């Protein structure tokens, strides 16, 4: 399966995918191209260091229709079958999504639908999680549709953060610990979903459901129900598949923790129990 990645800046999730491929964890998956939107984005050098073509498509100040057409042309040129958004800072149009319907993935640093939607990205997500006082957050991989963070959920990874509130740290540092703790599992979850898709384990089903709609009638607002068709997704992952995946991914987990430890991150706070799960 030929994979195309869209990124805007750091590209840590893209790097994690490349590492899974390099270490032989991801099988039957070929990163075909990385398309980046900022000329100075560090993700370009990351892709090139792994031997992946990096293509710059200017976004800022460029009409959406023009930049999206260039992105689509690049994806077609490289024969991309699945698109993964990895820190991509732009909302895709309905016409773009239709070209790759149910073949575009996004990863979000919370357990959607909580802390998702318009304006919820980066540290804003973690700030919302912290303000809510929840004890468990996590990461979500979902299919992209015309909504913002509302496409069918494929997989989630819960992350315990209850201990962070009591840490003797400034607020900003607590958020950094929270974000890092989630990011470790983002890097593991994304490749798990990509492998499941490469293995043909996605099941899509359309169902008609009753959905509320707000209407104005005679100067008054009221709610009505209408029948709409919605698409739901399931990854058909059984215990045997998951056991095999965990065994394969162990080499990445060891590599990841070693790399993070050598970077100077406060691993005693980020991974108080080792992050080996």
Short mmCIF file of C-alpha atoms in Angstrom, two decimals:
data_model
loop_
_atom_site.label_atom_id
_atom_site.label_comp_id
_atom_site.label_asym_id
_atom_site.label_seq_id
_atom_site.Cartn_x
_atom_site.Cartn_y
_atom_site.Cartn_z
CA UNK A 1 0.00 0.00 0.00
CA UNK A 2 1.45 3.32 -1.10
CA UNK A 3 1.15 5.96 1.61
CA UNK A 4 1.13 9.73 1.16
CA UNK A 5 1.67 12.00 4.17
CA UNK A 6 0.56 15.63 4.47
CA UNK A 7 2.39 17.68 7.10
CA UNK A 8 2.99 21.32 7.93
CA UNK A 9 5.84 21.64 10.41
CA UNK A 10 7.51 19.26 12.90
CA UNK A 11 6.36 15.95 11.50
CA UNK A 12 6.95 13.77 14.56
CA UNK A 13 4.09 11.45 13.59
CA UNK A 14 5.53 11.18 10.09
CA UNK A 15 8.91 10.25 11.56
CA UNK A 16 7.27 7.57 13.71
CA UNK A 17 5.70 6.03 10.61
CA UNK A 18 9.06 6.07 8.82
CA UNK A 19 10.67 4.39 11.85
CA UNK A 20 8.03 1.66 11.87
CA UNK A 21 8.81 0.97 8.21
CA UNK A 22 12.59 1.10 8.66
CA UNK A 23 12.47 -1.30 11.62
CA UNK A 24 10.31 -3.77 9.71
CA UNK A 25 7.28 -3.29 11.95
CA UNK A 26 4.99 -1.93 9.23
CA UNK A 27 4.68 -4.53 6.48
CA UNK A 28 3.21 -4.02 3.02
CA UNK A 29 3.31 -0.25 3.50
CA UNK A 30 5.50 2.05 1.41
CA UNK A 31 5.77 5.78 2.27
CA UNK A 32 5.60 7.11 -1.29
CA UNK A 33 5.73 10.86 -0.71
CA UNK A 34 5.55 13.51 1.98
CA UNK A 35 3.89 16.79 1.00
CA UNK A 36 4.63 19.74 3.25
CA UNK A 37 3.05 23.20 3.35
CA UNK A 38 5.74 25.40 4.92
CA UNK A 39 9.01 25.99 3.07
CA UNK A 40 11.03 25.92 6.32
CA UNK A 41 9.32 22.86 7.82
CA UNK A 42 11.76 20.50 9.60
CA UNK A 43 9.69 17.58 8.33
CA UNK A 44 11.29 17.94 4.89
CA UNK A 45 14.72 16.92 6.16
CA UNK A 46 13.17 14.14 8.22
CA UNK A 47 11.55 12.62 5.12
CA UNK A 48 14.69 12.97 3.04
CA UNK A 49 16.80 11.31 5.75
CA UNK A 50 14.58 8.23 5.39
CA UNK A 51 14.77 8.27 1.61
CA UNK A 52 11.20 9.50 1.18
CA UNK A 53 10.51 12.12 -1.49
CA UNK A 54 9.45 15.45 0.06
CA UNK A 55 7.42 17.80 -2.13
CA UNK A 56 6.77 21.41 -1.15
CA UNK A 57 3.34 22.78 -2.06
CA UNK A 58 2.95 26.44 -1.00
CA UNK A 59 -0.23 26.98 1.04
CA UNK A 60 -0.03 30.37 2.73
CA UNK A 61 -1.70 33.01 0.58
CA UNK A 62 -2.61 30.48 -2.10
CA UNK A 63 -6.30 29.87 -2.94
CA UNK A 64 -7.43 26.57 -1.51
CA UNK A 65 -8.61 25.22 -4.86
CA UNK A 66 -5.21 25.84 -6.43
CA UNK A 67 -3.12 24.34 -3.64
CA UNK A 68 -5.41 21.32 -3.28
CA UNK A 69 -5.21 20.60 -6.99
CA UNK A 70 -1.42 20.60 -6.76
CA UNK A 71 -1.56 18.28 -3.75
CA UNK A 72 -3.93 15.93 -5.59
CA UNK A 73 -1.75 15.92 -8.68
CA UNK A 74 1.25 14.99 -6.53
CA UNK A 75 -0.64 12.19 -4.79
CA UNK A 76 -1.72 10.78 -8.16
CA UNK A 77 1.78 11.12 -9.56
CA UNK A 78 3.12 8.95 -6.73
CA UNK A 79 0.28 6.44 -6.94
CA UNK A 80 -0.86 7.12 -3.38
CA UNK A 81 -3.58 4.79 -2.09
CA UNK A 82 -3.89 6.06 1.50
CA UNK A 83 -3.34 9.60 2.84
CA UNK A 84 -2.23 10.28 6.42
CA UNK A 85 -2.46 13.77 7.90
CA UNK A 86 0.44 14.32 10.30
CA UNK A 87 0.29 17.76 11.84
CA UNK A 88 -1.32 19.22 8.72
CA UNK A 89 -2.66 22.68 9.56
CA UNK A 90 -5.29 23.05 6.84
CA UNK A 91 -8.90 21.95 6.49
CA UNK A 92 -9.53 19.88 3.37
CA UNK A 93 -12.41 20.79 1.08
CA UNK A 94 -15.31 18.46 0.33
CA UNK A 95 -14.14 18.08 -3.27
CA UNK A 96 -10.65 17.00 -2.12
CA UNK A 97 -12.07 14.54 0.39
CA UNK A 98 -14.30 13.03 -2.29
CA UNK A 99 -11.23 12.14 -4.37
CA UNK A 100 -9.94 9.98 -1.49
CA UNK A 101 -13.22 9.14 0.23
CA UNK A 102 -12.55 7.00 3.33
CA UNK A 103 -8.86 6.85 2.41
CA UNK A 104 -7.69 9.87 4.44
CA UNK A 105 -6.60 9.42 8.06
CA UNK A 106 -6.08 11.97 10.80
CA UNK A 107 -4.67 11.60 14.29
CA UNK A 108 -5.95 13.79 17.14
CA UNK A 109 -4.38 14.15 20.62
CA UNK A 110 -7.51 13.46 22.67
CA UNK A 111 -10.22 10.85 22.95
CA UNK A 112 -12.66 12.25 20.40
CA UNK A 113 -15.26 13.63 20.44
CA UNK A 114 -13.93 15.36 23.58
CA UNK A 115 -11.63 18.34 22.89
CA UNK A 116 -12.18 18.11 19.16
CA UNK A 117 -13.66 20.37 16.51
CA UNK A 118 -12.93 23.87 15.27
CA UNK A 119 -9.93 25.50 16.93
CA UNK A 120 -8.94 22.34 18.81
CA UNK A 121 -5.38 21.59 17.75
CA UNK A 122 -1.93 21.44 19.32
CA UNK A 123 -1.61 22.64 22.91
CA UNK A 124 -5.17 23.99 22.85
CA UNK A 125 -6.38 20.41 23.02
CA UNK A 126 -4.25 19.59 26.05
CA UNK A 127 -5.24 22.85 27.77
CA UNK A 128 -8.91 21.93 27.33
CA UNK A 129 -8.25 18.45 28.72
CA UNK A 130 -6.41 19.89 31.73
CA UNK A 131 -9.14 22.47 32.43
CA UNK A 132 -11.74 19.72 32.38
CA UNK A 133 -9.84 17.82 35.06
CA UNK A 134 -10.22 14.47 33.33
CA UNK A 135 -8.04 11.62 34.51
CA UNK A 136 -7.84 9.81 31.19
CA UNK A 137 -7.14 11.37 27.81
CA UNK A 138 -5.47 9.75 24.82
CA UNK A 139 -5.15 9.70 21.05
CA UNK A 140 -7.66 9.00 18.28
CA UNK A 141 -7.20 7.98 14.66
CA UNK A 142 -10.23 8.64 12.49
CA UNK A 143 -11.25 8.77 8.87
CA UNK A 144 -11.59 12.29 7.49
CA UNK A 145 -14.95 13.56 6.31
CA UNK A 146 -16.35 17.05 5.76
CA UNK A 147 -16.65 17.73 9.50
CA UNK A 148 -13.78 18.84 11.73
CA UNK A 149 -12.56 15.86 13.78
CA UNK A 150 -15.95 14.21 13.32
CA UNK A 151 -15.17 11.41 10.88
CA UNK A 152 -15.60 7.74 11.79
CA UNK A 153 -13.27 6.70 14.62
CA UNK A 154 -10.97 3.79 13.78
CA UNK A 155 -8.96 3.34 16.96
CA UNK A 156 -8.09 5.07 20.24
CA UNK A 157 -5.38 4.75 22.87
CA UNK A 158 -6.30 5.84 26.42
CA UNK A 159 -3.59 7.54 28.47
CA UNK A 160 -3.75 8.10 32.25
CA UNK A 161 -2.90 11.67 33.32
CA UNK A 162 -4.44 11.86 36.80
CA UNK A 163 -1.05 12.23 38.48
CA UNK A 164 -0.09 15.31 36.45
CA UNK A 165 -2.44 17.66 38.33
CA UNK A 166 -0.52 17.16 41.59
CA UNK A 167 2.94 17.66 40.07
CA UNK A 168 4.92 20.52 41.60
CA UNK A 169 5.39 22.25 38.25
CA UNK A 170 4.21 25.47 36.60
CA UNK A 171 1.05 25.12 34.52
CA UNK A 172 2.91 25.33 31.19
CA UNK A 173 5.28 22.52 32.18
CA UNK A 174 2.38 20.34 33.27
CA UNK A 175 0.86 20.78 29.82
CA UNK A 176 4.18 19.82 28.23
CA UNK A 177 4.28 16.62 30.28
CA UNK A 178 0.67 15.89 29.35
CA UNK A 179 1.31 16.50 25.65
CA UNK A 180 4.45 14.36 25.64
CA UNK A 181 2.72 11.49 27.43
CA UNK A 182 0.01 11.45 24.77
CA UNK A 183 2.48 11.90 21.90
CA UNK A 184 4.37 8.73 22.80
CA UNK A 185 1.20 6.74 22.19
CA UNK A 186 0.20 8.75 19.11
CA UNK A 187 3.42 7.51 17.53
CA UNK A 188 2.44 3.90 18.26
CA UNK A 189 -1.26 4.14 17.43
CA UNK A 190 -0.98 5.67 13.97
CA UNK A 191 1.14 2.83 12.58
CA UNK A 192 -1.14 0.24 14.18
CA UNK A 193 -4.11 1.64 12.28
CA UNK A 194 -2.15 1.93 9.03
CA UNK A 195 -1.11 -1.73 9.32
CA UNK A 196 -4.69 -2.82 9.94
CA UNK A 197 -5.81 -0.94 6.83
CA UNK A 198 -2.99 -2.45 4.78
CA UNK A 199 -4.18 -5.86 5.99
CA UNK A 200 -7.69 -5.13 4.69
CA UNK A 201 -9.33 -5.02 8.11
CA UNK A 202 -11.50 -1.94 7.58
CA UNK A 203 -15.25 -2.47 7.53
CA UNK A 204 -17.52 0.43 6.51
CA UNK A 205 -21.28 0.45 6.92
CA UNK A 206 -23.90 3.07 6.12
CA UNK A 207 -26.87 3.44 8.47
CA UNK A 208 -29.90 5.70 8.44
CA UNK A 209 -30.34 7.47 11.76
CA UNK A 210 -32.52 10.20 13.23
CA UNK A 211 -30.59 13.44 13.66
CA UNK A 212 -31.77 16.71 15.24
CA UNK A 213 -31.82 19.87 13.15
CA UNK A 214 -32.44 23.46 14.24
CA UNK A 215 -35.02 25.39 12.21
CA UNK A 216 -36.68 28.77 12.55
CA UNK A 217 -40.43 28.84 12.20
CA UNK A 218 -42.60 31.89 12.76
CA UNK A 219 -39.74 33.72 14.43
CA UNK A 220 -39.18 30.87 16.88
CA UNK A 221 -36.38 28.31 17.04
CA UNK A 222 -37.30 24.66 17.29
CA UNK A 223 -35.68 21.27 16.86
CA UNK A 224 -36.88 18.71 14.35
CA UNK A 225 -35.66 15.22 13.62
CA UNK A 226 -34.74 14.14 10.14
CA UNK A 227 -33.43 10.90 8.74
CA UNK A 228 -29.84 11.06 7.53
CA UNK A 229 -27.35 8.49 6.34
CA UNK A 230 -24.13 8.18 8.30
CA UNK A 231 -21.07 6.05 7.70
CA UNK A 232 -19.55 4.06 10.55
CA UNK A 233 -16.23 2.27 10.52
CA UNK A 234 -14.80 -0.72 12.34
CA UNK A 235 -11.29 -2.12 12.32
CA UNK A 236 -11.72 -5.89 12.46
CA UNK A 237 -8.78 -6.54 14.77
CA UNK A 238 -8.90 -9.81 16.67
CA UNK A 239 -6.80 -10.97 19.61
CA UNK A 240 -4.39 -12.95 17.43
CA UNK A 241 -3.72 -9.97 15.16
CA UNK A 242 -3.17 -7.67 18.14
CA UNK A 243 -0.82 -10.12 19.83
CA UNK A 244 1.26 -10.43 16.66
CA UNK A 245 1.32 -6.65 16.23
CA UNK A 246 2.48 -6.04 19.80
CA UNK A 247 5.29 -8.53 19.36
CA UNK A 248 6.41 -6.81 16.14
CA UNK A 249 6.07 -3.32 17.58
CA UNK A 250 8.22 -4.11 20.61
CA UNK A 251 11.38 -3.22 18.67
CA UNK A 252 9.92 0.21 17.87
CA UNK A 253 8.89 0.80 21.49
CA UNK A 254 12.44 0.08 22.67
CA UNK A 255 13.87 2.35 19.96
CA UNK A 256 11.39 5.12 20.77
CA UNK A 257 12.05 5.13 24.52
CA UNK A 258 15.81 5.13 23.97
CA UNK A 259 15.55 8.05 21.55
CA UNK A 260 13.28 10.04 23.86
CA UNK A 261 15.54 9.37 26.84
CA UNK A 262 18.60 10.59 24.95
CA UNK A 263 16.77 13.78 23.96
CA UNK A 264 16.78 15.04 27.55
CA UNK A 265 13.02 14.81 28.06
CA UNK A 266 11.88 14.28 31.70
CA UNK A 267 11.04 10.62 31.20
CA UNK A 268 10.45 10.07 34.93
CA UNK A 269 7.46 12.41 34.60
CA UNK A 270 6.35 11.45 31.11
CA UNK A 271 6.64 7.70 31.69
CA UNK A 272 6.52 7.07 35.46
CA UNK A 273 5.67 3.42 34.80
CA UNK A 274 7.98 2.90 31.82
CA UNK A 275 5.53 3.34 28.90
CA UNK A 276 6.15 -0.26 27.85
CA UNK A 277 2.47 -1.11 27.40
#
